[in-house]
Short mmCIF file of C-alpha atoms in Angstrom, two decimals:
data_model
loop_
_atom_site.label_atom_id
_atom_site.label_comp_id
_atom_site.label_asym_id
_atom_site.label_seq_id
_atom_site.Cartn_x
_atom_site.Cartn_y
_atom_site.Cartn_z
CA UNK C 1 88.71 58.85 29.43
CA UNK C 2 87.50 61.11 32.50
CA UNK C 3 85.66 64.58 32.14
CA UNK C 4 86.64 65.65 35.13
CA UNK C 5 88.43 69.29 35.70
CA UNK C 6 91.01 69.07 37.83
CA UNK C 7 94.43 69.54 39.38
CA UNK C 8 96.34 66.31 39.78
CA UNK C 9 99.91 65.91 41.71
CA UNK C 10 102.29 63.21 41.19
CA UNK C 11 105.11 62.62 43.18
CA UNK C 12 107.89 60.09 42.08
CA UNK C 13 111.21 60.85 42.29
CA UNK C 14 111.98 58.00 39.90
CA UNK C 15 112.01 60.32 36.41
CA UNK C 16 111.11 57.67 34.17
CA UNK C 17 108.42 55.92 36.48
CA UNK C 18 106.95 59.51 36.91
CA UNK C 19 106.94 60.54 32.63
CA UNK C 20 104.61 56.89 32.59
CA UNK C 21 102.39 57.07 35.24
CA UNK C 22 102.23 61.11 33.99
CA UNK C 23 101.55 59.81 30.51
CA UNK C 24 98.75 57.86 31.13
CA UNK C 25 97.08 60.55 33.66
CA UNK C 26 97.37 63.26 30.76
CA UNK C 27 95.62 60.68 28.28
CA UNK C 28 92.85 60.06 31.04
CA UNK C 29 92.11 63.43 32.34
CA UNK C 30 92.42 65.59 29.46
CA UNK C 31 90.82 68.03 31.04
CA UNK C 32 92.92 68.51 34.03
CA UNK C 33 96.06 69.85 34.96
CA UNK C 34 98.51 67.30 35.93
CA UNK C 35 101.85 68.48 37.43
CA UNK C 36 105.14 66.13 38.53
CA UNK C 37 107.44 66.39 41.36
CA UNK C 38 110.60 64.57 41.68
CA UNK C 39 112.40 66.21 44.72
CA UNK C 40 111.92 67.07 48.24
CA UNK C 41 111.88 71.05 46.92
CA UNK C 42 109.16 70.63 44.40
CA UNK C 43 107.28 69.23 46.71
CA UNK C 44 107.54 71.62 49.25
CA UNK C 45 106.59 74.27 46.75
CA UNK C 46 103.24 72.44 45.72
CA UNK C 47 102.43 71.91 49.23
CA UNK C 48 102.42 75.52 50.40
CA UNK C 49 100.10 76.02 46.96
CA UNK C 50 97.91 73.61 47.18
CA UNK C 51 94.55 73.50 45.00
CA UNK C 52 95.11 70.02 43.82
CA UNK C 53 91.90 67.40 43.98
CA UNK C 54 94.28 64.66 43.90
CA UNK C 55 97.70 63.24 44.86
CA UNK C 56 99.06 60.21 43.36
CA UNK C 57 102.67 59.36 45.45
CA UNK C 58 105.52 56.54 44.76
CA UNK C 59 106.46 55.37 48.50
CA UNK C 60 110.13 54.72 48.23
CA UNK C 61 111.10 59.04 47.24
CA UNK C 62 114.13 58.33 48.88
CA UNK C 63 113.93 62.22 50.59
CA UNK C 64 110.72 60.50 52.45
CA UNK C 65 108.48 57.64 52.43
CA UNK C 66 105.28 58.17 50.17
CA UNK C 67 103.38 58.01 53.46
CA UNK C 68 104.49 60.75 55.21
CA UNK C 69 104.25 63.16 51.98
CA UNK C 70 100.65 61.57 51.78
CA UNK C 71 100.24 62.51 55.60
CA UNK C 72 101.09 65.77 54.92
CA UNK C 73 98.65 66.39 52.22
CA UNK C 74 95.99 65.27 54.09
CA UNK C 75 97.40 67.88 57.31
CA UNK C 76 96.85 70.32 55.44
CA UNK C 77 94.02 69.88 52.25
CA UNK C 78 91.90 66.68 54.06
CA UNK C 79 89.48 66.91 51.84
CA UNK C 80 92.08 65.69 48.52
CA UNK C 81 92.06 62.45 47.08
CA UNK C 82 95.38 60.50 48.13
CA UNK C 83 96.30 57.47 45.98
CA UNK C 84 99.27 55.14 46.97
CA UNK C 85 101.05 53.77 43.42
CA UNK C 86 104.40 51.72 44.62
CA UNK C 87 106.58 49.44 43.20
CA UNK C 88 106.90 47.90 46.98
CA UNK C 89 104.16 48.60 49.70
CA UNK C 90 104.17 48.87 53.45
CA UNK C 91 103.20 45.62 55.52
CA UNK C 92 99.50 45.63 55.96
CA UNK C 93 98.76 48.82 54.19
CA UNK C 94 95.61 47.87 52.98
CA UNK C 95 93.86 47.05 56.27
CA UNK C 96 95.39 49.72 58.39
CA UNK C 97 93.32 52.17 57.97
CA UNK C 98 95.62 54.89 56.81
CA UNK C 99 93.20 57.09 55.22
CA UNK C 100 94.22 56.79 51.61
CA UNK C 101 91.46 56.71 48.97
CA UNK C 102 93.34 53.88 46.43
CA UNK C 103 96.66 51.87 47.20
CA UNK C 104 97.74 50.46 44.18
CA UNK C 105 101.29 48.37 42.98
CA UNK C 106 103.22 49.52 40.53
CA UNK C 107 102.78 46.31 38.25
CA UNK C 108 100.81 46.05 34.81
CA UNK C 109 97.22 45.37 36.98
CA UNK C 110 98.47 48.80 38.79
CA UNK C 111 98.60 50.73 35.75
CA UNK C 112 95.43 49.07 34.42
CA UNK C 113 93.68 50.25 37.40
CA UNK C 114 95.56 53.39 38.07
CA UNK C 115 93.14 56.00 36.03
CA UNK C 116 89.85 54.84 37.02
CA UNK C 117 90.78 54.28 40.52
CA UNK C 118 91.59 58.51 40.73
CA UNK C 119 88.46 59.11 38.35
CA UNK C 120 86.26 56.79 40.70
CA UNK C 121 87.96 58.42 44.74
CA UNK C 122 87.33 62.29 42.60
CA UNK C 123 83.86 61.55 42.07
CA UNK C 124 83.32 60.15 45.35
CA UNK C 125 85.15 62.20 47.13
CA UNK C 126 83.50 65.11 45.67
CA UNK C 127 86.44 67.71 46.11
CA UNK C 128 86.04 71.43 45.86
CA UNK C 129 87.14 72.88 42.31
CA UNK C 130 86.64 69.36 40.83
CA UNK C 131 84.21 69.26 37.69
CA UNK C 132 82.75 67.51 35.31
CA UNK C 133 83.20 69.09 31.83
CA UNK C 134 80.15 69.15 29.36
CA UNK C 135 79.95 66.48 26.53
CA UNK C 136 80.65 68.85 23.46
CA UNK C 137 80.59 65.91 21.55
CA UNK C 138 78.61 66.46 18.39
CA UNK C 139 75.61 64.78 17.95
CA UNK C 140 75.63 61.17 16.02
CA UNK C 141 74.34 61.04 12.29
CA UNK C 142 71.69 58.73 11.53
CA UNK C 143 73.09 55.28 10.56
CA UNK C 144 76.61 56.19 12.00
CA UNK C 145 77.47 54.19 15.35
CA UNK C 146 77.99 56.56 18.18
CA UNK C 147 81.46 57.12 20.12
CA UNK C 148 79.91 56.34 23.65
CA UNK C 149 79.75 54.31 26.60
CA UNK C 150 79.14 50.76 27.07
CA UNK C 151 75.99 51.70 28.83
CA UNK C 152 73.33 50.37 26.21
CA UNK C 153 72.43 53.40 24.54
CA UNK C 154 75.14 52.42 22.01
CA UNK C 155 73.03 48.67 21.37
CA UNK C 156 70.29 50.21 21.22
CA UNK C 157 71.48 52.78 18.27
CA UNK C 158 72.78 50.05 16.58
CA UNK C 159 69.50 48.03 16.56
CA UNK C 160 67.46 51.20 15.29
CA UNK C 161 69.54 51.78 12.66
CA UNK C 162 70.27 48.09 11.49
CA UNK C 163 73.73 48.90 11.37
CA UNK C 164 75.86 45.84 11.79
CA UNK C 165 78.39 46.89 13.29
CA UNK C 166 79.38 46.10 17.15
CA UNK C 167 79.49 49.47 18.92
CA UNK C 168 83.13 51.18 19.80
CA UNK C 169 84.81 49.39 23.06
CA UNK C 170 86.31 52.10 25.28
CA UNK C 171 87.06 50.43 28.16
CA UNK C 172 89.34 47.98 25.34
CA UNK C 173 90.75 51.14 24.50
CA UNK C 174 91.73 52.47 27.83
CA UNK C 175 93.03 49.22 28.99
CA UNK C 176 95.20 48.96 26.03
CA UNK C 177 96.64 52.31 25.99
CA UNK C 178 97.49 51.88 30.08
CA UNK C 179 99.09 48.29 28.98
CA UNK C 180 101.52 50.50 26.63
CA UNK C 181 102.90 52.69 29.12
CA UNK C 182 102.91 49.62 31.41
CA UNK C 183 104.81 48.08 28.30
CA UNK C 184 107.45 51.16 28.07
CA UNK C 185 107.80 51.09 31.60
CA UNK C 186 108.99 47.57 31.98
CA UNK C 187 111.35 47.91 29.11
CA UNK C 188 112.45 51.23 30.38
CA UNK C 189 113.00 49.37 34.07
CA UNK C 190 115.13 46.51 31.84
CA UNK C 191 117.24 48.65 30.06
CA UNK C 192 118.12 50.74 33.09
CA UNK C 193 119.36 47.38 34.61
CA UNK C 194 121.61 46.78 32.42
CA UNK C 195 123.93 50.00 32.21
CA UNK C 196 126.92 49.34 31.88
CA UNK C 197 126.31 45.66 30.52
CA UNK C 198 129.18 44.40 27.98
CA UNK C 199 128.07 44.83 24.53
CA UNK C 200 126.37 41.49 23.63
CA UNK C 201 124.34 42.45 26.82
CA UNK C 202 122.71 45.24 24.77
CA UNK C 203 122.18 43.47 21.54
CA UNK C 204 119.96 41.03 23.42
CA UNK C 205 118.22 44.00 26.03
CA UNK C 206 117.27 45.35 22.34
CA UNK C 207 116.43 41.91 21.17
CA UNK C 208 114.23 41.18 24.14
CA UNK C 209 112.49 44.57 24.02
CA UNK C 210 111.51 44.09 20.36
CA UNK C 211 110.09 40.40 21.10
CA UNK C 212 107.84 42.07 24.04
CA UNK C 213 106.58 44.29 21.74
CA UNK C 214 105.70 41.86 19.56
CA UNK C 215 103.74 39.54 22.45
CA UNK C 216 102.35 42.20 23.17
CA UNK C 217 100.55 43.42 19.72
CA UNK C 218 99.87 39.75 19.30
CA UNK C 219 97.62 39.72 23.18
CA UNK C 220 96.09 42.97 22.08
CA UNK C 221 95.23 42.05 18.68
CA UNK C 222 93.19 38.70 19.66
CA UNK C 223 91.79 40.43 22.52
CA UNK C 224 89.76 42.92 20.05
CA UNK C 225 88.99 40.41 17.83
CA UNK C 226 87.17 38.49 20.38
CA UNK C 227 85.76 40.95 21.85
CA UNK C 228 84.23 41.87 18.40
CA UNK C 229 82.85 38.26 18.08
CA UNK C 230 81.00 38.20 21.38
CA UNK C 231 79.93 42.04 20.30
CA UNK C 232 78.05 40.90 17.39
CA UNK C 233 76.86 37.56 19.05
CA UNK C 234 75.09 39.86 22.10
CA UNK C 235 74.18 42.34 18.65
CA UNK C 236 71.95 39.02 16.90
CA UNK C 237 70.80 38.36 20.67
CA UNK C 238 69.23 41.64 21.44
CA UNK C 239 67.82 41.82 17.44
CA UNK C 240 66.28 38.70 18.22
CA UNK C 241 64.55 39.50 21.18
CA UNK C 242 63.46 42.88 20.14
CA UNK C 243 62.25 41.44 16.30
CA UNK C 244 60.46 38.47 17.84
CA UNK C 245 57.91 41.27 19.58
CA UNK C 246 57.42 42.79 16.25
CA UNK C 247 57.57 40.31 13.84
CA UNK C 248 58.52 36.64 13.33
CA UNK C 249 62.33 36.00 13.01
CA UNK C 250 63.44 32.49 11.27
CA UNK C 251 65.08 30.55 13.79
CA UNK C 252 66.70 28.58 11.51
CA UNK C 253 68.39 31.76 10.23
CA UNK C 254 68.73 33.31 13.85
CA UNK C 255 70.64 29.49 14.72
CA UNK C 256 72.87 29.86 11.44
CA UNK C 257 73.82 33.42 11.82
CA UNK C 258 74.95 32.80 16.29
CA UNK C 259 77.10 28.80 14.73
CA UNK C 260 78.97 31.64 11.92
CA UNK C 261 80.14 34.02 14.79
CA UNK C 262 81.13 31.04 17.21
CA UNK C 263 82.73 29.57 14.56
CA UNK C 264 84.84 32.33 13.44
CA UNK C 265 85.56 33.11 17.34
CA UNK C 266 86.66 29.65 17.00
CA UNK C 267 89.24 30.35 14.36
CA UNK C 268 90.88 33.41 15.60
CA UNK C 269 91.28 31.36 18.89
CA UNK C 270 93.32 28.64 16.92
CA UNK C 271 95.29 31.86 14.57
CA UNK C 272 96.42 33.10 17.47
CA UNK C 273 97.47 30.77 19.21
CA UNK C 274 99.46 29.56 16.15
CA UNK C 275 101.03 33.30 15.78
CA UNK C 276 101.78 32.40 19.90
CA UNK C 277 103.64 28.96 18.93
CA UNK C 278 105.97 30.38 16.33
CA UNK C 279 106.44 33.46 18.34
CA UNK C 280 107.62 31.11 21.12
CA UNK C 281 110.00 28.82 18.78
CA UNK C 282 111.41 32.31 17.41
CA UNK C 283 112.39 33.25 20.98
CA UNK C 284 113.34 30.09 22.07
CA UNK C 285 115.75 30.09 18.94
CA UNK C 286 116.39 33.83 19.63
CA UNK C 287 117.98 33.09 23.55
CA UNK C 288 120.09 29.61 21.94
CA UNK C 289 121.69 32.11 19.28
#
């Protein structure tokens, strides 16, 4: 999640590709103000206002390519961040030179990528009337583990505490929630191919959306319960190294404790990928029926 202040632009003239991508950009920039076009006249209004730090454009708009609106921006505000996020992309667009900050595909790596690749071309870019808010985060009780970044202050917190808990994964978090508007957006795409399908058609668009979401919980689900193995095994690794300059640490103990963690990494690996086998003879059954 970005503190940056801002005005974003996206321009889509797909409506249901633009509520996603706007979705995600609202959860990411909280602070900023995002606003959609999906026409040639809404975009002609934003253009003459201007004070946007960033412009995020679809290339097929059907009233113009994504280029030329991108070309325009950068006519007239050269200094704004211009981000390319298409379903299809031009020939070579990535080694031509065009002048664009982030060109991203509309695909599930897209959307994964999407947020940080505007937080990362703001920050660079260093745009006029873009800011970084204050943390008014409050500050962390003793013996509670602190809602910050991966950097190592949370590790470190953890260790003088003696909490045992792993600290929070954000970047988990983030991924996730852009996977779930990648997730509606595919579904979205499916059902919106098949208007006007006969009946039995639906039943099994509904049928397939539900088993998606249900592959997907299960790929989210084992991811954080890795990641909260290897969390705790790095947790005994740094409490290890920072107790052995202190005092003696058993290694017997230290040995015992790092085979419990690999072997319960071990069993969620085998759960779910039993969960993943009857998952796959449900929709195998699910397609004969």
């Amino acid at each position: 999640m970005s503190n940056l202040s801002c005005k974003l632009l996206l321009v889509d003239s797909d409506a249901a590709d633009a509520a996603l991508a706007g979705d995600l950009l609202r959860q990411s920039f909280p602070h900023c103000e995002l606003v959609i076009v999906t026409d040639a006249v809404a975009f002609a209004e934003q253009l003459s206002l201007g004070g946007f730090a960033a412009v995020v454009s679809e290339q097929a708009l059907g009233w113009a390519s994504g280029m030329d609106a991108l070309a325009a921006i950068a006519e007239r505000y050269p200094q704004t961040v211009r981000v390319l996020f298409a379903k299809s992309l031009p020939p070579n667009i990535r080694e031509s030179g065009s002048g664009l900050s982030a060109v991203l595909k509309k695909d599930e790596a897209g959307f994964l990528k999407l947020a940080d690749a505007v937080d990362s071309a703001l920050r660079t870019a260093r745009v006029p009337g873009c800011h970084a808010e204050k943390d008014q985060s409050p500050p962390v009780p003793v013996g509670e583990t602190p809602a910050a970044s991966n950097d190592g202050k949370a590790v470190m917190h953890v260790l003088s505490t003696g909490s045992g808990q792993p600290p929070p994964d954000y970047l988990y978090l983030l991924r996730r929630k852009a996977a779930e508007v990648f997730l509606r957006w595919r579904i979205a795409s499916r059902n919106s191919a098949r208007k006007g399908a006969a009946k039995k058609g639906g039943k099994s668009s509904t049928r397939e959306a539900r088993m998606l979401k249900e592959e997907f919980a299960t790929t989210w689900d084992e991811k954080k319960e890795l990641y909260e193995f290897d969390a705790q095994l790095a947790l005994l690794n740094a409490r290890y190294l920072q107790t052995r300059q202190l005092s003696p640490i058993d290694p017997d103990d230290y040995l015992a404790q790092v085979e419990k963690i690999r072997a319960g990494k071990k069993q969620a690996v085998l759960k779910y990928r039993k969960i993943r086998d009857r998952f796959e003879a449900k929709w195998r059954k699910s397609v004969k029926d």
